[in-house]
Amino acid sequence: MSIKLVVLISGSGSNLQAILDACRDQVLPAEVVAVISSKADAFGLIRAQSAGVKAIYFQKLEGEARRDYDARLANEVAGLNADYVVLAGWLRLLTSAFLERFSERVINLHPALPGTFPGLHAIESAYAAFQRGEIKGSGVMVHLVPDEGVDNGPVLATQEISFRAGETLEQFEARVHDVEHKLLVETLKNLISNRAQAL
Ligand code: GRF
């Protein structure tokens, strides 16, 4: 039986694309059953449609409280029978109203190492710290999301990335994304294989 993934996005979806390609190429023994976006114009929705995957814009209702949105979202995801929920550039903080429904099954990708640069603009912040001579490297992490902590939780995988002398932010950013695409797929592959062995 194929593992079912639901991928939550808010933007370009290049990490989603890496997952879709890995499923198509059978590198990842999984199926993306739906892509859900918090933004109507997220390019990731087009990527999903192009791959023949259900693409859902999950709109916040007028005046809706965060927990109510999350509870509705949880119902939607539960209806898709997802084994794992992958946050790949999902720009909304998820509350326990969502997370408690999918314990140990929500996976987040963060473009920095554990405990560093949580929240938005992690790549830019790391690059700025490098420019100030404060750090020599940064990295990427994939982790479980147990609670409402931002970009924090049990680490599944990390990869360090050293800065290169004279590289621009754009060059560094491209390297980070490249690492993200590979690390996310690799981590999902390991999770799925460990799960199969445990059964
Ligand atoms: C990635 O850098 C991810 O780590 C962060 O948001 C970005 C999403 O990029 N959480 P994309 O939409 O997958 O291209």
Coordinates of C-alpha atoms and ligand atoms in Angstrom, one line a residue:
M1 CA 0.0 0.0 0.0
S2 CA 1.4 3.4 -1.0
I3 CA 2.1 6.0 1.6
K4 CA -0.2 9.0 1.3
L5 CA 1.2 12.5 1.6
V6 CA -0.6 15.8 1.8
V7 CA 1.7 18.8 1.1
L8 CA 0.9 22.2 2.5
I9 CA 2.3 25.2 0.7
S10 CA 2.0 28.9 0.4
G11 CA 4.2 29.8 -2.5
S12 CA 6.4 28.6 -5.3
G13 CA 6.4 25.0 -4.3
S14 CA 9.8 24.0 -5.6
N15 CA 10.1 21.6 -2.7
L16 CA 6.7 20.2 -3.5
Q17 CA 8.0 19.7 -7.1
A18 CA 10.9 17.7 -5.7
I19 CA 8.5 15.4 -3.9
L20 CA 6.2 15.1 -7.0
D21 CA 9.1 14.2 -9.2
A22 CA 10.5 11.7 -6.6
C23 CA 7.0 10.0 -6.4
R24 CA 6.7 10.0 -10.2
D25 CA 10.2 8.5 -10.6
Q26 CA 9.5 6.0 -7.9
V27 CA 12.4 7.2 -5.8
L28 CA 9.8 7.8 -3.1
P29 CA 7.3 5.0 -2.6
A30 CA 4.5 7.5 -1.9
E31 CA 1.7 9.4 -3.5
V32 CA 0.8 13.0 -3.1
V33 CA -2.9 12.8 -2.6
A34 CA -3.5 16.6 -2.4
V35 CA -1.7 19.9 -2.2
I36 CA -3.3 22.5 0.0
S37 CA -2.3 26.2 -0.2
S38 CA -3.0 29.0 2.1
K39 CA -2.7 31.4 -0.8
A40 CA -4.9 31.5 -3.9
D41 CA -2.1 32.4 -6.3
A42 CA 0.6 30.0 -5.0
F43 CA 2.5 28.6 -8.0
G44 CA 2.6 25.3 -6.2
L45 CA -1.1 24.8 -7.0
I46 CA -0.3 24.9 -10.7
R47 CA 2.6 22.4 -10.1
A48 CA 0.0 20.1 -8.4
Q49 CA -2.5 20.4 -11.3
S50 CA 0.3 19.7 -13.8
A51 CA 1.1 16.5 -12.0
G52 CA -2.5 15.5 -11.9
V53 CA -2.8 16.0 -8.1
K54 CA -5.8 17.5 -6.3
A55 CA -5.0 21.2 -5.7
I56 CA -6.9 23.0 -3.0
Y57 CA -6.9 26.6 -2.0
F58 CA -7.9 26.6 1.6
Q59 CA -9.3 30.0 2.2
K60 CA -9.5 31.7 5.6
L61 CA -13.1 32.8 6.2
E62 CA -14.0 36.3 7.1
G63 CA -13.1 36.9 10.8
E64 CA -12.3 33.3 11.3
A65 CA -10.1 32.5 14.4
R66 CA -6.8 30.8 13.8
R67 CA -7.9 27.7 15.7
D68 CA -11.1 27.4 13.8
Y69 CA -9.3 27.6 10.5
D70 CA -6.9 24.9 11.8
A71 CA -9.7 22.7 12.9
R72 CA -11.4 22.9 9.5
L73 CA -8.0 22.3 7.8
A74 CA -7.5 19.2 10.0
N75 CA -10.9 17.9 8.9
E76 CA -10.0 18.4 5.3
V77 CA -6.6 16.6 5.7
A78 CA -8.1 13.8 7.8
G79 CA -10.6 13.2 5.0
L80 CA -7.7 12.6 2.6
N81 CA -6.4 9.8 4.8
A82 CA -2.9 11.2 4.8
D83 CA -0.1 9.2 6.4
Y84 CA 2.1 12.3 6.6
V85 CA 1.5 16.0 6.3
V86 CA 4.5 17.9 4.8
L87 CA 4.9 21.6 5.4
A88 CA 6.9 22.7 2.3
G89 CA 6.8 26.5 2.5
W90 CA 3.6 26.7 4.5
L91 CA 3.5 30.2 5.9
R92 CA 0.9 29.9 8.6
L93 CA 1.7 28.9 12.1
L94 CA -0.3 25.7 12.9
T95 CA -2.0 25.5 16.3
S96 CA -2.7 22.5 18.4
A97 CA -6.2 22.4 16.9
F98 CA -4.4 21.0 13.8
L99 CA -1.3 19.4 15.3
E100 CA -3.0 17.2 17.9
R101 CA -4.9 15.4 15.1
F102 CA -1.7 14.4 13.4
S103 CA 0.8 13.6 16.2
E104 CA 4.3 12.6 14.9
R105 CA 3.0 12.9 11.3
V106 CA 3.6 16.6 10.5
I107 CA 7.0 17.3 8.9
N108 CA 8.5 20.7 8.4
L109 CA 11.4 21.9 6.3
H110 CA 13.5 24.9 7.5
P111 CA 16.3 26.5 5.6
A112 CA 18.6 26.8 8.5
L113 CA 20.1 24.5 11.2
P114 CA 18.2 23.5 14.4
G115 CA 17.8 26.5 16.8
T116 CA 18.9 29.1 14.3
F117 CA 17.0 31.8 12.4
P118 CA 13.4 30.6 13.1
G119 CA 10.6 32.1 11.2
L120 CA 10.7 34.0 7.9
H121 CA 13.8 35.1 6.0
A122 CA 16.1 32.5 7.5
I123 CA 18.3 32.4 4.4
E124 CA 18.7 36.2 4.3
S125 CA 19.4 36.4 8.0
A126 CA 22.0 33.7 7.8
Y127 CA 23.7 35.4 4.9
A128 CA 23.7 38.7 6.8
A129 CA 25.3 37.0 9.8
F130 CA 28.0 35.6 7.5
Q131 CA 28.6 39.0 6.0
R132 CA 29.1 40.4 9.6
G133 CA 31.6 37.6 10.2
E134 CA 29.5 35.9 12.8
I135 CA 29.1 32.5 11.2
K136 CA 30.9 30.4 8.6
G137 CA 28.0 28.2 7.6
S138 CA 24.3 27.5 7.9
G139 CA 22.2 24.6 6.6
V140 CA 18.9 23.0 6.3
M141 CA 16.8 20.9 8.7
V142 CA 13.8 18.6 8.4
H143 CA 11.9 18.1 11.7
L144 CA 8.7 16.9 13.2
V145 CA 6.2 19.5 14.4
P146 CA 4.9 18.6 17.8
D147 CA 3.6 21.9 18.9
E148 CA 3.3 25.6 18.1
G149 CA 7.0 26.3 18.4
V150 CA 8.3 28.0 15.2
D151 CA 10.7 25.8 13.2
N152 CA 11.4 23.7 16.2
G153 CA 10.8 20.1 17.0
P154 CA 12.5 16.6 16.9
V155 CA 15.1 16.7 14.2
L156 CA 14.8 14.1 11.4
A157 CA 17.7 15.3 9.3
T158 CA 20.1 18.2 8.9
Q159 CA 22.7 19.2 6.3
E160 CA 25.3 21.9 6.9
I161 CA 26.2 24.3 4.1
S162 CA 29.4 26.4 4.3
F163 CA 29.4 29.9 2.9
R164 CA 31.7 30.5 -0.1
A165 CA 33.9 33.6 -0.2
G166 CA 32.4 36.3 -2.4
E167 CA 29.1 34.5 -3.2
T168 CA 26.0 36.6 -3.5
L169 CA 22.8 36.1 -1.5
E170 CA 21.2 34.7 -4.7
Q171 CA 24.0 32.2 -5.2
F172 CA 23.8 31.1 -1.5
E173 CA 20.0 30.9 -1.7
A174 CA 20.1 28.6 -4.8
R175 CA 22.5 26.3 -3.0
V176 CA 20.2 26.1 0.0
H177 CA 17.2 25.3 -2.1
D178 CA 19.1 22.6 -3.9
V179 CA 20.0 21.0 -0.6
E180 CA 16.4 21.4 0.7
H181 CA 15.0 19.5 -2.3
K182 CA 17.4 16.6 -1.8
L183 CA 17.2 16.5 2.0
L184 CA 13.4 16.6 2.1
V185 CA 13.0 13.7 -0.3
E186 CA 15.8 11.7 1.4
T187 CA 14.2 12.2 4.8
L188 CA 10.7 11.2 3.6
K189 CA 12.3 8.1 2.0
N190 CA 13.9 7.1 5.3
L191 CA 10.7 7.8 7.3
I192 CA 8.7 5.6 4.9
S193 CA 11.3 2.8 4.9
N194 CA 11.6 2.8 8.8
R195 CA 7.9 2.7 9.0
A196 CA 7.7 -0.3 6.7
Q197 CA 10.3 -2.1 8.8
A198 CA 8.4 -1.4 12.0
L199 CA 5.2 -3.0 10.6
Ligands
GRF1 C1 11.8 26.9 1.6 O1 13.0 27.6 1.7 C2 11.4 26.2 2.9 O2 12.4 25.8 3.7 C3 10.7 27.4 3.6 O3 10.0 28.0 2.6 C4 10.6 27.8 1.3 C5 9.6 27.3 0.4 O4 10.1 27.2 -0.9 N1 9.9 26.9 4.7 P1 9.3 26.5 -2.1 O5 7.9 27.1 -2.0 O6 9.2 25.0 -1.8 O7 10.0 26.8 -3.4

